[in-house]
XYZ file of C-alpha atoms in Angstrom:
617
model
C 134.645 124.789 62.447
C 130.646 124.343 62.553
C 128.943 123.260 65.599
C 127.835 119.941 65.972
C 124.582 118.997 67.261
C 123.172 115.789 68.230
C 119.327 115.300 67.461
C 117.174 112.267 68.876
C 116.965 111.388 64.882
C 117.793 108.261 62.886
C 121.290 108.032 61.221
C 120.452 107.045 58.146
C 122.489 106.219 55.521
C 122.928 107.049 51.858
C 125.273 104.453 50.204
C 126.540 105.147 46.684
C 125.056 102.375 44.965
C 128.064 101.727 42.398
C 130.368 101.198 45.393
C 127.827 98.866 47.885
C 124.930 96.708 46.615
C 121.926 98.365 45.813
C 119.908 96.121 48.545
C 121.305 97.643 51.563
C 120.527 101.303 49.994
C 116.884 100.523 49.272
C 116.119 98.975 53.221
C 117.727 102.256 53.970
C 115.060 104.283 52.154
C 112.326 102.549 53.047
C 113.645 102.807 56.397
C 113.254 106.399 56.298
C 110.513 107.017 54.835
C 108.394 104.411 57.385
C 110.646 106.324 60.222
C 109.791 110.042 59.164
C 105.220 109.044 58.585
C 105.508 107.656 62.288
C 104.871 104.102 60.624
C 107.426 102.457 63.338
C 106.091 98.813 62.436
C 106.679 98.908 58.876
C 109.811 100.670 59.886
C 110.964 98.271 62.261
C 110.665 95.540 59.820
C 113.027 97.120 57.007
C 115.446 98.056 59.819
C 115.648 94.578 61.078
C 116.812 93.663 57.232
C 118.521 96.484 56.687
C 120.709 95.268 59.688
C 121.343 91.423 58.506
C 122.031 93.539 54.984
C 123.992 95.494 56.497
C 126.245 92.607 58.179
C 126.491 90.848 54.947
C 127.851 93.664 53.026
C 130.310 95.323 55.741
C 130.709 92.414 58.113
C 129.782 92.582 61.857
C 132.957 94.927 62.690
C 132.383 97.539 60.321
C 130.802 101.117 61.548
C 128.305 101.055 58.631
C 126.623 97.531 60.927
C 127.047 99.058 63.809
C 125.436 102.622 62.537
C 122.174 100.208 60.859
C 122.304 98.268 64.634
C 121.898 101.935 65.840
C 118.944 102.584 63.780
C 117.229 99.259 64.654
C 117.552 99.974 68.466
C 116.058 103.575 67.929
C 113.195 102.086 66.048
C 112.680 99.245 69.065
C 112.529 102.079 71.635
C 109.864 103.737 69.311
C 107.738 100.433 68.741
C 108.068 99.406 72.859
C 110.016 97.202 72.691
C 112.409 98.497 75.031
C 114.289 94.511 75.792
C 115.452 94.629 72.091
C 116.530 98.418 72.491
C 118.457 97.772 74.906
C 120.388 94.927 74.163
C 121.014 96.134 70.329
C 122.144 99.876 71.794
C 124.492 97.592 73.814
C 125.605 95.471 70.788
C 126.314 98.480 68.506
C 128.580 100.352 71.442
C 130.730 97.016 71.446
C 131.131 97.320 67.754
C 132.204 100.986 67.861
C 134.355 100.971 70.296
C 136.372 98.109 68.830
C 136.207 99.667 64.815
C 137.220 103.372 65.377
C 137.246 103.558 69.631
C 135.211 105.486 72.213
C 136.504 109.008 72.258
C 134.260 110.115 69.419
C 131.022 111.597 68.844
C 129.710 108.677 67.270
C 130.276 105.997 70.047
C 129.220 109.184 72.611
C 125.936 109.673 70.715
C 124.960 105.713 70.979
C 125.749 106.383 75.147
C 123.138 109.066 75.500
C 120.948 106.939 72.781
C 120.834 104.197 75.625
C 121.260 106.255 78.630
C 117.614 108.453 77.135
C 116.123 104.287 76.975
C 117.106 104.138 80.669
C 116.109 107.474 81.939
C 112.515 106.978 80.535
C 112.723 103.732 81.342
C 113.239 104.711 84.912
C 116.339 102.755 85.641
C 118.352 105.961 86.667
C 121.556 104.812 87.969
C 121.911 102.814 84.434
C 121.310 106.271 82.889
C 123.676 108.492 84.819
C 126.204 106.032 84.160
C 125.644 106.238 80.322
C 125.492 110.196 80.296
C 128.433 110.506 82.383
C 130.457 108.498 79.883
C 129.014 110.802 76.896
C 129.823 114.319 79.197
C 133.470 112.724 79.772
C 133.884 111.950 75.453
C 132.041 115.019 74.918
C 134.085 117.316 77.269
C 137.312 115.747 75.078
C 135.841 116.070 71.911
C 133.971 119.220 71.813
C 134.826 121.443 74.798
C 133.134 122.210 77.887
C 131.800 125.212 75.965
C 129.467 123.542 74.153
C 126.001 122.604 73.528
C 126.533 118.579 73.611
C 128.480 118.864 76.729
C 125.716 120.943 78.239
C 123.264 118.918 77.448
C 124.945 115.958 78.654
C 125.146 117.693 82.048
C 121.845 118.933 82.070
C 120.849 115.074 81.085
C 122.926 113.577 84.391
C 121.164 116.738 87.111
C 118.031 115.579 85.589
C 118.328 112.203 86.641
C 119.904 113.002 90.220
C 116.833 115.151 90.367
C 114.468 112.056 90.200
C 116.975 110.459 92.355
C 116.458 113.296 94.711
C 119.672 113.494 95.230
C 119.377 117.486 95.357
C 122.812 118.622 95.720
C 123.896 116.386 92.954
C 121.446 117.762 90.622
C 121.888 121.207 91.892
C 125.586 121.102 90.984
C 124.951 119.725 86.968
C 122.060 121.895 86.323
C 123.966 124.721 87.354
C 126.938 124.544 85.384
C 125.023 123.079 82.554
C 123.005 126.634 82.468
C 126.183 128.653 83.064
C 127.362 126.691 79.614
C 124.355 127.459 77.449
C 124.421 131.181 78.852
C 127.914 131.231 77.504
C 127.120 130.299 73.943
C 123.815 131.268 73.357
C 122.246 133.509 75.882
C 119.218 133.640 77.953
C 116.638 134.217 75.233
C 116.632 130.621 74.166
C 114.264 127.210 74.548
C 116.863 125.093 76.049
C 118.058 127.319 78.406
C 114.756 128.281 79.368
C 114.105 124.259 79.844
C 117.377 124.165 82.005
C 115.904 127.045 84.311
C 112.848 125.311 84.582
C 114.899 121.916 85.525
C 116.643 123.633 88.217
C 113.336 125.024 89.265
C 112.358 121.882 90.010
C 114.956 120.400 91.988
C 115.067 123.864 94.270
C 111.703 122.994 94.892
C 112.464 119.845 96.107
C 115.374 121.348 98.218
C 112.123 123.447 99.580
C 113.405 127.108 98.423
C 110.127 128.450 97.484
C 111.121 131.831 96.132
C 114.146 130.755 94.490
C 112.073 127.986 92.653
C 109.461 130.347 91.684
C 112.150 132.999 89.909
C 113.560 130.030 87.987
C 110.159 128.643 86.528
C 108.345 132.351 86.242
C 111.508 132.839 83.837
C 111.659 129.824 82.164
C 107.724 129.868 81.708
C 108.423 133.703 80.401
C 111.080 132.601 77.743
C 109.598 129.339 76.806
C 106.199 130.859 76.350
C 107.455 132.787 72.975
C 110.202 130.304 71.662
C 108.033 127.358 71.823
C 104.454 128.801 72.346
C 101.700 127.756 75.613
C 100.793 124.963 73.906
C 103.702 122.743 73.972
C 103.557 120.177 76.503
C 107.157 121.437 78.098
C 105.490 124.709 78.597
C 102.249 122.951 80.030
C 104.661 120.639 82.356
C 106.466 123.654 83.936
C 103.137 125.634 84.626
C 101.747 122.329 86.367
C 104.955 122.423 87.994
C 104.557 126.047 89.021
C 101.394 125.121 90.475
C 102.532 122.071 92.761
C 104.869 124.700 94.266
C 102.312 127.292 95.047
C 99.758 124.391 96.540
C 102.894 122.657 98.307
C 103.250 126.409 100.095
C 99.771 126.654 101.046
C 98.760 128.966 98.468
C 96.034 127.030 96.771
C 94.240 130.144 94.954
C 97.103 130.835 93.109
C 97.706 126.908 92.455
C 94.116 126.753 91.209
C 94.399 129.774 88.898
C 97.373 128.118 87.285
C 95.870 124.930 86.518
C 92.956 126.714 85.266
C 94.751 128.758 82.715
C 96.324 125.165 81.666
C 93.225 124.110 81.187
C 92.155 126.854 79.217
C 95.167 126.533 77.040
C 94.714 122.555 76.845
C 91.231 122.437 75.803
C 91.034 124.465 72.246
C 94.324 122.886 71.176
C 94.587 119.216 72.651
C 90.561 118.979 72.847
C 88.910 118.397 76.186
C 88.721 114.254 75.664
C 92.825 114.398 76.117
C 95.518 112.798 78.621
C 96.692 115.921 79.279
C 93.106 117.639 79.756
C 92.565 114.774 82.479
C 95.949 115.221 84.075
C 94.815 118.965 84.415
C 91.661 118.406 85.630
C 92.585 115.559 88.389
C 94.986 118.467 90.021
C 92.138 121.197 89.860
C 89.863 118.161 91.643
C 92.594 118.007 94.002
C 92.719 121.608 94.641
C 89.019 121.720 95.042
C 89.211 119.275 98.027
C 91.846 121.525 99.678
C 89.686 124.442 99.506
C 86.743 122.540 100.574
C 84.231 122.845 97.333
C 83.653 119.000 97.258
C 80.577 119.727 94.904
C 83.201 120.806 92.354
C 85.986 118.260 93.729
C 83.163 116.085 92.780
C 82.258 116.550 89.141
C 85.712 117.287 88.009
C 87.021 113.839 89.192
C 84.040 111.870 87.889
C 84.374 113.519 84.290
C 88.382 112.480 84.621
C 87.204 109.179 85.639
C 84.717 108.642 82.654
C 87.265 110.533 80.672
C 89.742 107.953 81.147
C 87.305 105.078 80.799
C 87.018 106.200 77.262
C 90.341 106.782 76.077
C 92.480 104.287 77.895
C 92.564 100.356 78.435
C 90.430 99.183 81.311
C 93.881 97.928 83.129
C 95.414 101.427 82.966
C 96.419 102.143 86.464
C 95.443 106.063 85.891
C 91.846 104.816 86.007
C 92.330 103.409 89.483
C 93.685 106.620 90.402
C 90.729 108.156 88.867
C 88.368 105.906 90.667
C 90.128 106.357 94.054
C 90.149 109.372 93.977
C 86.285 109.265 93.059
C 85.733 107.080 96.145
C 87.873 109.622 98.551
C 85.590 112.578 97.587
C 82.109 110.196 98.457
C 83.751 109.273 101.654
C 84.403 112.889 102.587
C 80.365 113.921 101.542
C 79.664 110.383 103.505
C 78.377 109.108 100.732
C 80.145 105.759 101.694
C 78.004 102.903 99.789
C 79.319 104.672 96.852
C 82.427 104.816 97.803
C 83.142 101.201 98.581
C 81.371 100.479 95.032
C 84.503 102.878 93.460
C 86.966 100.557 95.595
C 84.999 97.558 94.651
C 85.910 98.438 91.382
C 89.467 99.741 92.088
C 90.765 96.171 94.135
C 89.053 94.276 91.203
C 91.621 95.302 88.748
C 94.321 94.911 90.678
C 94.564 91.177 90.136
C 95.132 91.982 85.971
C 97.527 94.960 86.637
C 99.740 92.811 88.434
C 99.490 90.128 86.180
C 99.650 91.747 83.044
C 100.872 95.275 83.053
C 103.657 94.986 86.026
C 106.310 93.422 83.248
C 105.771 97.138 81.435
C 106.328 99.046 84.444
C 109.947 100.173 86.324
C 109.687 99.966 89.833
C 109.150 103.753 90.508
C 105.672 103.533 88.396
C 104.663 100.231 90.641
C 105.533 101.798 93.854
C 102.941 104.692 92.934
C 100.399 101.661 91.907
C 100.877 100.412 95.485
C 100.513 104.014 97.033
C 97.189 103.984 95.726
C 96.549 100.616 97.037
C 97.458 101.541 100.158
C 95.438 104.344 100.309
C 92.559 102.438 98.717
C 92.861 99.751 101.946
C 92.794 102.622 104.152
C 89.893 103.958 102.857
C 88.010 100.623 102.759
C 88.852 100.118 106.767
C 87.786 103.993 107.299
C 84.537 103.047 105.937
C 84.228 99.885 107.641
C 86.130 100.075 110.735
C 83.568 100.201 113.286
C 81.621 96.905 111.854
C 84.804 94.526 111.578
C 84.441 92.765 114.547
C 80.709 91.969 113.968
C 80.488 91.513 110.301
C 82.274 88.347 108.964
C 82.232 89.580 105.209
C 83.582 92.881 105.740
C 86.209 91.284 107.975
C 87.309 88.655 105.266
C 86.779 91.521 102.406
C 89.116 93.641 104.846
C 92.073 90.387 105.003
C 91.813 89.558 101.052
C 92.678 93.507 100.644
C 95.538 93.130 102.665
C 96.573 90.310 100.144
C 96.343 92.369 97.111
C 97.998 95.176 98.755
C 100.819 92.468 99.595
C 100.736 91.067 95.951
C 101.253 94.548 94.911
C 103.855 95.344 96.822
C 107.245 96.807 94.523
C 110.063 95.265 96.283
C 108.799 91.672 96.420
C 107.847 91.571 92.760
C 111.350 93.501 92.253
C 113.394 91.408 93.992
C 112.109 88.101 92.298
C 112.016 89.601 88.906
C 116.271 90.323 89.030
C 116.624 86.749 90.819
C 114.564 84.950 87.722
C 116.791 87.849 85.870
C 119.905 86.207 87.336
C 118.947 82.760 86.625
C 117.427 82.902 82.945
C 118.048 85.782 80.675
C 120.854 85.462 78.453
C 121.861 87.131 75.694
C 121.048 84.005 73.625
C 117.311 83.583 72.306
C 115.316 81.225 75.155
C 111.864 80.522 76.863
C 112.531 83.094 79.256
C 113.720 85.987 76.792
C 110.641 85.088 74.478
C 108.143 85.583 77.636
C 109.846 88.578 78.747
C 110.221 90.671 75.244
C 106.402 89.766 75.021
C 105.075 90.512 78.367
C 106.725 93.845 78.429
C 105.145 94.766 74.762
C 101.897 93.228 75.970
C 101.846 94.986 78.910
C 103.273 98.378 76.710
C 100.447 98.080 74.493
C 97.898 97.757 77.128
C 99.254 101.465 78.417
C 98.687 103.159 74.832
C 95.245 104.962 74.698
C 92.774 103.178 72.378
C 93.452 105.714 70.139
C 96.614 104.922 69.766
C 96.504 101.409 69.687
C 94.370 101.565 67.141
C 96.901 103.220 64.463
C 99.538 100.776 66.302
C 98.657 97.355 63.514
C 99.676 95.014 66.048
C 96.892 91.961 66.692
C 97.289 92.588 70.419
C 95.662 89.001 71.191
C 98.933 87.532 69.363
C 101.410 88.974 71.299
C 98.797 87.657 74.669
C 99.125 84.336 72.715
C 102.581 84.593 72.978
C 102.667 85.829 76.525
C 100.365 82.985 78.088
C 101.821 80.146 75.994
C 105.231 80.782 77.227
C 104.679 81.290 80.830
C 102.911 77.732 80.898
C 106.161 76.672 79.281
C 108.108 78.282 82.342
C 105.546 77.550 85.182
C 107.569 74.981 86.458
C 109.822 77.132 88.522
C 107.425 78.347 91.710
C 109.671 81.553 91.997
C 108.240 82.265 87.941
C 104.919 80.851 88.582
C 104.332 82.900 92.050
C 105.550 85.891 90.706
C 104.030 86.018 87.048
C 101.052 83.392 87.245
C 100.209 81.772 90.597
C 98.364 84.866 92.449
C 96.038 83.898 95.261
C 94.322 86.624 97.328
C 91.391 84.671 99.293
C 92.376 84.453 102.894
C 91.353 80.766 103.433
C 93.882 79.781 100.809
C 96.177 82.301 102.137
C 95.948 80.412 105.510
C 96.846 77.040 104.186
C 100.805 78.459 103.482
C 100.581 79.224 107.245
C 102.785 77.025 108.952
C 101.191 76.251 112.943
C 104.169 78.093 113.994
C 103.541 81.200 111.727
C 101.022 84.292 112.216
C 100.222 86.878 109.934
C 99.048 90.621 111.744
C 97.379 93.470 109.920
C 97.842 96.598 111.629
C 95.675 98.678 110.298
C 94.278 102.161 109.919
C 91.050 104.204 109.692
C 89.792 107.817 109.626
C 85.935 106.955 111.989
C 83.530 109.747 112.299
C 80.505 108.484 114.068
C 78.499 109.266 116.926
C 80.989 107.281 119.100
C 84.104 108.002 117.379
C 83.695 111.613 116.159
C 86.096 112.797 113.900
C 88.708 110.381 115.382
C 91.946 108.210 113.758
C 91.643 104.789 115.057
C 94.088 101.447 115.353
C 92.989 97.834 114.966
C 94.424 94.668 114.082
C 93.448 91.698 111.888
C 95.187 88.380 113.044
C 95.676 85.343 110.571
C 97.247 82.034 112.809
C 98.631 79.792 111.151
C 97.519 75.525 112.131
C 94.236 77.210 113.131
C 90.791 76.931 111.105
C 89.236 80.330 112.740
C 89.247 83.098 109.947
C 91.014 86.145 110.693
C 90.498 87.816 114.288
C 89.842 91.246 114.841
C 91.651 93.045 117.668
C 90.177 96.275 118.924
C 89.715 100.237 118.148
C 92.154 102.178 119.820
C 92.379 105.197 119.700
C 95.152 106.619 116.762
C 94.528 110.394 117.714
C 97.019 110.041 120.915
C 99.284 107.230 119.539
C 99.913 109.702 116.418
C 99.478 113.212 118.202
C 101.353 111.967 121.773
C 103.147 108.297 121.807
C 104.791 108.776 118.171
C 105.683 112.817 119.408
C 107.832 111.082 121.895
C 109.089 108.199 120.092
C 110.605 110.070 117.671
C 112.228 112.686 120.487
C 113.485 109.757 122.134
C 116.887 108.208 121.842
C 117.229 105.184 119.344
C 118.230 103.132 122.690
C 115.660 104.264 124.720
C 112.263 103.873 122.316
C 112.205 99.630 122.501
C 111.952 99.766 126.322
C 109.877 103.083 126.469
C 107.138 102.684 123.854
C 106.331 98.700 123.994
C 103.459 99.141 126.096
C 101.502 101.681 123.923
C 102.725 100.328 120.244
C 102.743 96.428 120.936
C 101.532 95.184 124.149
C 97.982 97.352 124.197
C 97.071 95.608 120.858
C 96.404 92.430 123.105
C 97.836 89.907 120.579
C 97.499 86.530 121.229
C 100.775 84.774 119.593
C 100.945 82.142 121.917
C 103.608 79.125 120.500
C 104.198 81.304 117.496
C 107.714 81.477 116.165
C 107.030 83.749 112.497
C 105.452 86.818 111.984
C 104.362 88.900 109.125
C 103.531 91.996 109.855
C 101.258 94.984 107.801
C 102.147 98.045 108.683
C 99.902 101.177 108.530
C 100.163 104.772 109.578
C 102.213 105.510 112.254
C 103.716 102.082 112.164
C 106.074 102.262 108.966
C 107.959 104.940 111.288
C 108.193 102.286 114.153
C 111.331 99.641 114.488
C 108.614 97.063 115.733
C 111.564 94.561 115.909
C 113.680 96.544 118.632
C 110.686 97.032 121.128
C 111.315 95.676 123.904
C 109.441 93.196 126.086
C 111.090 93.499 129.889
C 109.329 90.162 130.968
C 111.018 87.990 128.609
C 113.951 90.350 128.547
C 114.211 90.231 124.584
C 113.495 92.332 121.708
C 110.446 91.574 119.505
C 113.006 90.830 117.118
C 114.839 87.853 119.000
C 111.173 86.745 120.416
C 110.206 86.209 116.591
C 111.271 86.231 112.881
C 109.465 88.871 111.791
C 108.708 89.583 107.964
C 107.308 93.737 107.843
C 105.636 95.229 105.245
């Protein structure tokens, strides 16, 4: 019996034309032909009629719908629009199961067809669910010894991997390797591919030497069965490198990502996403070694770089100009530092706004690490003239409320409630706003280059976008998560309530002639049914809180550190909450390890947490 395989391909279909109308054989063609020249638009369009032909010809229970619903939702993936993909994926599995059942390799290829959308769409406990259905048809259908079931395990250890759920993913990539070892050796690309997978989770698991055999070998086979070039080859040596510089061995990590680089630039040119993702690590590695002059001019060409090939709302330009402003600060260069971060929190406002519907959670909680880092940095710079200088002490609060805006699990949890409430299956306001804002925001993330070849009029599909969301503006919970963004701290302190405060711990790296080389605490406090703009509480001095206090807090036991360690983490900040019942807290440092709600104040007898409400961050 010959092997079957299952390719990420279109099943496209070749009706005899004197047994089914001619119609549904010509959408077909064109179909493929759009499909296989990378014209997904065009393609897109024939598949949606090929579908209603389909319908009309075979009815909406017949496998030949279901197989042209299949196509559609592949093409939809392709063209970004990733709402559609999903729910026609979903659609053609219903129509499967119910015309020929689900133990077959048809209805097991639409699974991993959908669980692939939700792996790269970063919604991985949608995606191991999806592949673990395939593995169990698979394992029935074709035999653990074979290349689909392997596959399908090597598909569910890659997603426990980015779960980091190591033992999990230790356990599928294993036996998924042992598989393709039986039935086709070492020497081959996917096996090589599954070494390099289990590479990666060993690293994680922090087995240096076992991690480096696995990717050395993969690297080895890869390097001749799919050549350096190939950007699975590239990945794994970047990989390679992340474990050498993770073990202290930056040298080695450098020479890695400069033979990347050196591989990169004759093929992929040196104005290339992957050139700049190259580069950015060797900046990185620069810093570590301490060669800021070369830190230096390899992250400002990957920040010009990226200027010129991607959107201006592309988050990897922030990153680019952070990491710009990081290097000035170290040289103490720091007026051209806070002009990078000037730049940086500017954009924020339009990422959240416009690109956040594009992104799964995991890709916003890295935009909000690198606002967080970039509202350290600005209070490192500025620290020391807080107290004194009004402007850098409003600048300092209105940072804090972008970093809030930003923050993953506030936009995440209203986005599934307004989920919850609005989106049907059925066409509606709601459904129209979100297929758009996603594909907005999707198009905003292609380079220019790409966009370009895309033929979409991108100020359309904004049309679209901004005259549906008025339409929907009437619910607050839509309007304040989607439309109604206010990050000015006098406004802020109108939603204060006169029994609310709001209190910024914050942060800062100070080297100056009175704090040399030190980490130092302060606080910015926000009362609400006040007019005074936000206070600024003290320097203290982070060095033995982070070095000392927080040594001991963490040796302590869990029912000892809210009486032991009120006085140094709460009390010595000198906060004035006087008649205050509600308090949002920032915290920064050494304070996202703390449980400020169980320290405990011995004068009132009562936990922080049963003195106030209190809202962290």
């Amino acid at each position: 019996m010959a092997k079957m395989k299952r390719y990420p391909i279109l099943f496209l279909l070749f009706i005899s034309t004197t047994v089914f109308s001619q119609n549904y054989d010509d959408l077909s063609l064109k179909v493929q032909s759009f499909f296989s020249q990378g014209n997904f638009g065009a393609a897109m369009v024939f598949a949606e009629q090929a579908a209603v032909q389909a319908e009309k010809e075979f009815g909406n229970a017949d496998t030949m719908y279901a197989k042209a619903l299949n196509n559609l939702a592949m093409i939809y993936q392709r063209r970004l629009r990733y709402l559609d993909a999903e729910r026609t994926f979903l659609k053609t599995l219903k129509i499967k199961e119910k015309a020929a059942g689900a133990v077959n390799f048809s209805y097991a290829t639409t699974l991993v067809n959908l669980a692939d959308l939700y792996k790269f769409r970063k919604n991985y406990v949608k995606a191991i669910e999806y592949y673990q259905l395939a593995a169990n048809i698979d394992k029935q259908v074709t035999g653990e010894n074979s290349e689909m079931y392997a596959s399908d395990l090597a598909n569910i250890g890659r997603v426990y991997y980015f779960l980091e759920e190591v033992p999990k993913a230790i356990n599928y990539l294993t036996k998924s390797l042992e598989i393709r070892e039986k039935i086709t050796g070492k020497d081959n690309a996917q096996y090589a591919i599954n070494q390099v997978y289990l590479a990666d989770v060993i690293a994680l698991a922090g087995d240096f030497a076992r991690a480096d055999s696995f990717y050395k070998s993969g690297l080895r086979i890869l390097s001749y069965k799919v050549g350096t070039v190939h950007p699975i080859f590239l990945g794994a040596l970047k990989q390679l490198s992340v474990l050498y510089r993770d073990k202290g061995e930056i040298k080695i990590a450098d020479s890695l990502i400069f033979n990347g680089l050196s591989i990169i630039e004759p093929r992929y040119t040196r104005k290339s996403t992957l050139f700049f993702d190259f580069l950015s690590d060797l900046s990185e590695l620069k810093i570590l070694q301490g060669d800021l002059i070369k830190a230096e001019e390899y992250a400002v060409e990957v920040y010009q770089g990226r200027k010129e090939l991607l959107d201006s709302l592309h988050p990897d330009i922030n990153r680019a100009a952070l990491q710009v402003a990081k290097i000035f600060f170290k040289q103490d260069r720091f007026e051209e530092a806070s002009i990078m971060l000037a730049e940086f929190f500017g954009r924020c406002l339009d990422i959240r706004q416009l690109i956040y519907p594009a992104l799964s959670i995991s890709d916003i909680q890295l935009v909000e690490k690198d606002v967080q880092q970039a509202f350290d940095l600005y209070n490192s710079i500025y620290l020391t003239q807080m107290e004194s200088n009004d402007e850098v002490r409003h600048l300092a609060f209105n940072n804090y409320l972008i970093l809030s805006m930003m923050n993953p699990g506030k936009y995440w949890y209203s986005k599934m409630k307004l989920d919850g409430q609005y989106l049907t299956e059925e066409e509606s306001d709601y459904v129209f706003w979100l297929r758009h804002a996603e594909y907005y925001g999707n198009l905003r993330l292609l380079s220019k280059k790409e966009l370009a070849t895309w033929m979409e009029n991108i100020d359309t599909v904004y049309s679209a976008v901004s005259s549906s969301s008025q339409k929907l503006a009437s619910d607050s919970l839509f309007a304040n998560t989607y439309t109604r963004f206010s990050f000015e701290w006098q406004e802020y302190l109108k939603t204060l309530k006169p029994d609310e405060a709001t209190v910024v711990i914050i942060r800062g790296e100070v080297n100056t002639e009175k704090y040399p080389g030190e980490v130092v605490y302060a606080v910015l406090v926000l009362r609400g049914g006040e007019s005074k703009d936000p206070e600024f509480l003290g320097l203290y001095d982070g060095n033995k809180l982070e070095e000392e206090v927080m040594k001991e807090y963490k040796k302590a036991e869990f029912s000892e550190k809210g009486k032991k360690f009120y006085k140094e983490l709460w009390r010595d900040l000198n906060l004035d909450l006087k008649d205050k019942k509600k308090l949002y807290v920032k915290r920064s440092g050494l304070y996202l390890e703390v449980a400020i709600e169980l320290l405990f104040d011995a004068e009132s007898g009562k936990t922080l947490g049963e003195i106030y409400q209190i809202v962290s961050e």
